[in-house]
Amino acid sequence: MEKRDNILFSDTFDIKDIDKDGKKFDRVSRVDARSQTHDMSLILDINSELCKLDHSDKFKLTLASSLSLTDSKEPAAFGQGEANWRAYVNGEERSLADDYEYVMFGRVYRYDTSTGAKVSAFISFGGLLACLEGDIRHLQSFVVGDSVYLLMKTI
């Protein structure tokens, strides 16, 4: 996959643990994973009915500002910057989501630089949370308040 402006982060992750502190909700699992290339740690809440992961699984995770295959802007059908993935599903245009099994839409709600060389980006996907932590070089594209698409597929 060539580098696009809308891809904020992409890497393959190995699962370290699932529901380490016990299962809190029936349909939600918390995944603790480590990236293979960029040495990033990820804590991610997923809908366990839609995205079934095992401890031995690896998955590719991509965070993008849009689902467009051509540029960083959403199609005109979205109107006034309001993101809506349904425009791709109902339309004939291919999107980044076509190459993945699990997709969520959310917003960056916190960006923490207090841990020295490592930074953390916190994203909320309608109550399902994610924390991606690592070197600032890999997280410098994240801005609090920005919309983010999370795309996953098992490998």
Short mmCIF file of C-alpha atoms in Angstrom, two decimals:
data_model
loop_
_atom_site.label_atom_id
_atom_site.label_comp_id
_atom_site.label_asym_id
_atom_site.label_seq_id
_atom_site.Cartn_x
_atom_site.Cartn_y
_atom_site.Cartn_z
CA MET A 1 0.00 0.00 0.00
CA GLU A 2 1.44 3.36 -0.99
CA LYS A 3 1.63 6.21 1.52
CA ARG A 4 -1.46 8.42 1.46
CA ASP A 5 -2.10 11.69 3.27
CA ASN A 6 -5.16 10.24 4.98
CA ILE A 7 -3.26 7.34 6.63
CA LEU A 8 -2.27 8.55 10.10
CA PHE A 9 -0.78 5.28 11.33
CA SER A 10 -0.50 1.68 10.14
CA ASP A 11 1.24 -1.40 11.57
CA THR A 12 0.83 -5.09 12.36
CA PHE A 13 0.15 -5.97 15.99
CA ASP A 14 0.69 -9.09 18.09
CA ILE A 15 -1.92 -9.64 20.80
CA LYS A 16 -0.39 -9.77 24.29
CA ASP A 17 -3.61 -10.18 26.23
CA ILE A 18 -7.40 -10.02 25.94
CA ASP A 19 -9.54 -8.92 28.90
CA LYS A 20 -6.55 -8.96 31.27
CA ASP A 21 -8.60 -7.53 34.15
CA GLY A 22 -11.66 -9.67 33.40
CA LYS A 23 -14.58 -9.11 31.08
CA LYS A 24 -16.55 -6.02 32.12
CA PHE A 25 -19.25 -6.09 29.40
CA ASP A 26 -20.90 -8.95 27.50
CA ARG A 27 -20.05 -7.77 23.98
CA VAL A 28 -16.85 -5.79 24.59
CA SER A 29 -13.30 -7.06 24.93
CA ARG A 30 -10.20 -5.05 25.78
CA VAL A 31 -7.21 -6.03 23.66
CA ASP A 32 -3.62 -5.32 24.73
CA ALA A 33 -1.26 -5.52 21.75
CA ARG A 34 2.27 -4.59 20.64
CA SER A 35 3.22 -3.43 17.14
CA GLN A 36 5.84 -5.32 15.17
CA THR A 37 7.48 -2.44 13.30
CA HIS A 38 7.13 0.79 15.28
CA ASP A 39 7.37 -0.54 18.86
CA MET A 40 3.98 0.91 19.81
CA SER A 41 1.62 -0.36 22.49
CA LEU A 42 -2.13 -0.45 21.94
CA ILE A 43 -5.04 -0.91 24.30
CA LEU A 44 -8.24 -1.22 22.29
CA ASP A 45 -11.87 -1.93 23.13
CA ILE A 46 -13.64 -3.96 20.43
CA ASN A 47 -17.11 -5.35 19.88
CA SER A 48 -16.30 -9.02 20.50
CA GLU A 49 -19.34 -10.21 18.54
CA LEU A 50 -18.22 -8.44 15.37
CA CYS A 51 -14.45 -8.80 15.75
CA LYS A 52 -13.40 -12.17 17.11
CA LEU A 53 -9.76 -12.26 18.20
CA ASP A 54 -7.71 -14.95 19.95
CA HIS A 55 -4.53 -14.58 22.00
CA SER A 56 -2.45 -16.04 19.17
CA ASP A 57 -3.84 -13.69 16.48
CA LYS A 58 -2.01 -10.92 14.66
CA PHE A 59 -3.87 -8.06 13.08
CA LYS A 60 -3.17 -5.11 10.84
CA LEU A 61 -4.41 -1.82 12.24
CA THR A 62 -4.72 1.36 10.23
CA LEU A 63 -5.85 4.73 11.55
CA ALA A 64 -7.01 7.13 8.84
CA SER A 65 -8.55 10.57 8.62
CA SER A 66 -10.84 9.45 5.77
CA LEU A 67 -11.87 6.31 3.91
CA SER A 68 -10.96 7.78 0.54
CA LEU A 69 -8.56 5.85 -1.68
CA THR A 70 -7.56 8.94 -3.67
CA ASP A 71 -6.85 11.74 -1.19
CA SER A 72 -7.32 12.92 2.38
CA LYS A 73 -10.72 14.55 1.81
CA GLU A 74 -14.08 12.85 2.27
CA PRO A 75 -16.46 12.74 -0.73
CA ALA A 76 -18.81 15.64 -1.33
CA ALA A 77 -21.75 13.45 -0.23
CA PHE A 78 -20.62 13.92 3.36
CA GLY A 79 -21.33 17.64 3.28
CA GLN A 80 -19.87 20.28 5.59
CA GLY A 81 -17.17 17.99 6.97
CA GLU A 82 -19.64 15.68 8.68
CA ALA A 83 -18.17 12.20 8.25
CA ASN A 84 -20.55 9.42 7.25
CA TRP A 85 -19.22 6.03 6.23
CA ARG A 86 -22.61 5.04 4.81
CA ALA A 87 -21.92 7.16 1.71
CA TYR A 88 -19.28 4.61 0.74
CA VAL A 89 -21.38 1.57 1.63
CA ASN A 90 -24.38 2.75 -0.41
CA GLY A 91 -22.35 4.20 -3.27
CA GLU A 92 -20.36 2.54 -6.01
CA GLU A 93 -17.06 4.11 -4.95
CA ARG A 94 -14.47 1.80 -3.36
CA SER A 95 -13.07 2.85 -0.02
CA LEU A 96 -10.25 1.96 2.32
CA ALA A 97 -12.78 -0.03 4.38
CA ASP A 98 -13.18 -2.57 1.54
CA ASP A 99 -9.78 -4.05 2.44
CA TYR A 100 -10.54 -4.53 6.16
CA GLU A 101 -12.83 -6.69 8.32
CA TYR A 102 -13.63 -4.30 11.19
CA VAL A 103 -14.07 -0.51 10.95
CA MET A 104 -14.92 2.08 13.58
CA PHE A 105 -15.31 5.87 13.47
CA GLY A 106 -14.26 8.08 16.37
CA ARG A 107 -12.50 11.20 17.61
CA VAL A 108 -9.17 11.91 19.25
CA TYR A 109 -10.12 13.19 22.70
CA ARG A 110 -6.72 13.40 24.40
CA TYR A 111 -3.07 13.60 23.44
CA ASP A 112 -0.64 13.07 26.31
CA THR A 113 3.01 14.12 26.10
CA SER A 114 3.78 13.93 29.84
CA THR A 115 5.67 10.61 29.70
CA GLY A 116 8.89 11.99 28.18
CA ALA A 117 9.94 10.47 24.87
CA LYS A 118 6.69 8.54 24.54
CA VAL A 119 3.33 10.07 23.73
CA SER A 120 -0.18 8.66 23.92
CA ALA A 121 -3.14 9.31 21.64
CA PHE A 122 -6.56 8.52 23.12
CA ILE A 123 -9.48 7.93 20.76
CA SER A 124 -13.14 7.32 21.55
CA PHE A 125 -15.27 5.27 19.16
CA GLY A 126 -18.68 5.94 20.67
CA GLY A 127 -17.70 4.48 24.04
CA LEU A 128 -15.17 1.95 22.80
CA LEU A 129 -11.78 3.42 23.66
CA ALA A 130 -8.29 3.14 22.25
CA CYS A 131 -4.90 4.24 23.57
CA LEU A 132 -1.94 4.13 21.20
CA GLU A 133 1.39 4.84 22.88
CA GLY A 134 4.88 5.18 21.48
CA ASP A 135 7.42 7.44 19.84
CA ILE A 136 6.18 10.92 18.89
CA ARG A 137 7.35 10.39 15.28
CA HIS A 138 4.51 7.93 14.71
CA LEU A 139 1.79 9.94 16.44
CA GLN A 140 2.50 13.51 15.36
CA SER A 141 -0.44 13.53 12.90
CA PHE A 142 -3.00 13.16 15.69
CA VAL A 143 -4.84 16.30 16.82
CA VAL A 144 -7.40 16.50 19.63
CA GLY A 145 -10.88 16.83 18.14
CA ASP A 146 -10.00 15.27 14.78
CA SER A 147 -12.08 12.43 13.36
CA VAL A 148 -10.38 9.05 12.93
CA TYR A 149 -11.32 5.80 11.24
CA LEU A 150 -9.91 2.62 12.78
CA LEU A 151 -9.58 -0.26 10.32
CA MET A 152 -8.55 -3.80 11.31
CA LYS A 153 -8.05 -7.17 9.70
CA THR A 154 -6.61 -10.36 11.12
CA ILE A 155 -3.54 -11.81 9.46
#
